[in-house]
Short mmCIF file of C-alpha atoms in Angstrom, two decimals:
data_model
loop_
_atom_site.label_atom_id
_atom_site.label_comp_id
_atom_site.label_asym_id
_atom_site.label_seq_id
_atom_site.Cartn_x
_atom_site.Cartn_y
_atom_site.Cartn_z
CA MET A 30 93.08 187.60 -119.48
CA GLY A 31 91.43 186.11 -116.13
CA GLN A 32 87.79 186.68 -118.51
CA ILE A 33 88.82 185.72 -121.79
CA THR A 34 90.15 182.05 -120.28
CA SER A 35 86.48 181.51 -118.70
CA SER A 36 85.01 181.75 -121.99
CA TRP A 37 83.61 178.81 -123.93
CA LEU A 38 84.70 180.58 -126.72
CA PHE A 39 88.34 180.73 -126.05
CA TRP A 40 88.50 177.05 -125.48
CA ALA A 41 86.51 176.43 -128.29
CA VAL A 42 88.84 177.91 -130.59
CA LEU A 43 92.12 176.62 -128.98
CA SER A 44 90.47 173.69 -129.18
CA ALA A 45 90.21 173.93 -133.22
CA VAL A 46 94.10 174.98 -133.12
CA SER A 47 95.04 172.29 -131.58
CA ALA A 48 92.90 169.56 -133.27
CA ALA A 49 94.78 171.04 -136.13
CA LEU A 50 97.98 170.99 -135.18
CA THR A 51 97.06 167.30 -134.24
CA ALA A 52 96.85 166.61 -138.03
CA ILE A 53 99.44 168.48 -139.12
CA PHE A 54 101.78 166.76 -136.84
CA ALA A 55 100.79 163.32 -136.96
CA LYS A 56 100.69 163.91 -141.12
CA VAL A 57 104.89 164.67 -140.99
CA GLY A 58 104.99 161.81 -138.16
CA VAL A 59 103.62 158.70 -139.89
CA GLU A 60 105.57 159.53 -143.07
CA ASN A 61 108.00 156.87 -142.51
CA VAL A 62 106.15 154.54 -139.85
CA GLY A 63 103.20 152.74 -139.86
CA SER A 64 100.00 154.38 -138.97
CA ASP A 65 99.28 151.72 -135.84
CA TYR A 66 102.66 152.27 -134.79
CA ALA A 67 102.19 156.09 -134.90
CA THR A 68 99.25 156.10 -133.42
CA PHE A 69 100.70 153.53 -130.24
CA VAL A 70 103.75 155.88 -129.78
CA ARG A 71 100.57 159.57 -129.92
CA THR A 72 98.64 157.10 -127.33
CA LEU A 73 101.68 156.87 -125.26
CA VAL A 74 101.57 160.83 -124.82
CA ILE A 75 98.14 161.28 -124.59
CA LEU A 76 97.26 158.62 -121.76
CA ALA A 77 100.91 158.44 -120.19
CA VAL A 78 100.42 154.96 -119.79
CA ILE A 79 102.46 151.80 -120.21
CA ALA A 80 101.81 150.08 -123.28
CA GLY A 81 100.75 146.90 -124.33
CA ILE A 82 101.94 144.66 -127.43
CA LEU A 83 101.08 146.54 -130.70
CA ALA A 84 99.96 143.25 -132.65
CA TYR A 85 96.87 144.38 -134.81
CA ALA A 86 97.32 144.18 -138.62
CA GLY A 87 101.24 143.36 -138.13
CA GLY A 88 101.67 147.19 -137.70
CA TRP A 89 105.08 146.52 -134.69
CA GLN A 90 107.99 148.02 -136.09
CA ALA A 91 111.23 147.89 -134.02
CA PRO A 92 111.82 151.25 -132.17
CA ALA A 93 115.63 151.48 -133.42
CA SER A 94 113.63 151.72 -137.23
CA VAL A 95 112.28 154.76 -136.53
CA SER A 96 113.87 158.13 -136.78
CA GLY A 97 114.26 160.64 -134.15
CA ARG A 98 112.56 162.70 -136.35
CA THR A 99 109.62 160.59 -136.61
CA TYR A 100 109.61 160.65 -133.01
CA VAL A 101 109.21 164.30 -132.15
CA PHE A 102 106.46 164.77 -134.54
CA LEU A 103 104.57 161.87 -133.26
CA VAL A 104 105.15 163.77 -129.73
CA LEU A 105 104.26 166.66 -130.97
CA SER A 106 100.89 165.48 -132.14
CA GLY A 107 100.01 163.84 -128.77
CA ILE A 108 100.78 166.93 -127.20
CA ALA A 109 98.44 168.63 -129.43
CA THR A 110 95.62 166.04 -129.12
CA GLY A 111 95.86 166.15 -125.30
CA ALA A 112 95.35 170.19 -125.48
CA SER A 113 92.60 169.61 -127.80
CA TRP A 114 90.69 167.12 -125.86
CA LEU A 115 91.13 169.55 -122.57
CA CYS A 116 90.07 173.12 -124.25
CA TYR A 117 87.00 171.01 -126.12
CA PHE A 118 86.16 169.72 -122.41
CA ARG A 119 86.84 173.12 -120.92
CA ALA A 120 84.89 174.72 -123.18
CA LEU A 121 81.75 171.96 -123.04
CA LYS A 122 81.76 172.86 -119.25
CA LEU A 123 81.15 176.43 -120.15
CA GLY A 124 79.26 176.73 -122.75
CA GLU A 125 76.61 174.51 -125.26
CA ALA A 126 77.46 171.67 -126.93
CA ALA A 127 75.41 172.76 -130.02
CA ARG A 128 77.41 176.18 -129.89
CA VAL A 129 80.95 174.49 -128.59
CA ALA A 130 81.06 171.79 -131.03
CA PRO A 131 80.91 173.83 -134.37
CA ILE A 132 83.84 175.74 -133.39
CA ASP A 133 85.52 172.83 -132.24
CA LYS A 134 85.23 171.49 -136.18
CA LEU A 135 87.03 174.70 -137.18
CA SER A 136 89.84 172.44 -137.41
CA VAL A 137 89.02 171.57 -140.28
CA VAL A 138 89.37 174.59 -141.93
CA LEU A 139 92.83 175.02 -139.59
CA VAL A 140 93.89 171.48 -140.97
CA ALA A 141 93.24 172.96 -144.64
CA VAL A 142 95.00 175.92 -143.87
CA PHE A 143 97.80 174.25 -141.80
CA GLY A 144 98.53 172.01 -144.58
CA VAL A 145 98.46 174.82 -147.43
CA LEU A 146 101.21 176.93 -145.45
CA PHE A 147 103.40 174.03 -143.68
CA LEU A 148 103.26 170.84 -145.90
CA GLY A 149 102.88 172.40 -149.15
CA GLU A 150 99.50 170.67 -150.09
CA ARG A 151 97.87 172.18 -152.88
CA LEU A 152 93.76 173.10 -152.75
CA SER A 153 91.45 174.01 -156.01
CA ALA A 154 89.10 176.88 -156.16
CA LEU A 155 86.33 174.57 -155.68
CA ASN A 156 88.28 172.92 -152.31
CA TRP A 157 88.67 176.62 -150.69
CA VAL A 158 84.88 177.10 -151.45
CA GLY A 159 84.48 173.87 -149.67
CA VAL A 160 87.14 175.00 -146.76
CA THR A 161 85.13 178.85 -146.64
CA LEU A 162 81.50 177.29 -146.54
CA ILE A 163 82.93 175.04 -143.69
CA ALA A 164 84.15 178.00 -141.61
CA ALA A 165 80.69 179.98 -142.60
CA GLY A 166 78.82 177.11 -141.13
CA ALA A 167 80.22 176.48 -138.20
CA VAL A 168 79.80 180.18 -137.05
CA LEU A 169 76.63 180.12 -138.32
CA VAL A 170 75.77 177.51 -135.86
CA ALA A 171 78.14 178.85 -132.99
CA PHE A 172 76.12 181.95 -132.74
CA ARG A 173 72.76 183.11 -132.49
#
């Protein structure tokens, strides 16, 4: 396992999976809450800091008005975001940015797949062609 964890590709792929999960968890988490408040909760998880007042665009919501389910998915989204960032920076440390970034962007493809599998979203044939082209493009840019 030691050799695989020292590979930029390993960390770039983990970054893509983590980034895709971030979008999926956030989608569920923001279902019944304002997006500014959801961003606030995610930021608390990722940065683990004391938050200031959420006032931008009147997005503050009383904490008790938010369901436990919403908090669970916002926390999961925050964890996935942190994992993505950690893996991405590890991949960048070990590999070339021009090869790491395209693999990280496979998160776009994974969000489409996860959206269909876990959220019941539907994509047209044309959408799937686009998803396939994104995947092919990322691979073609990343590998020599």
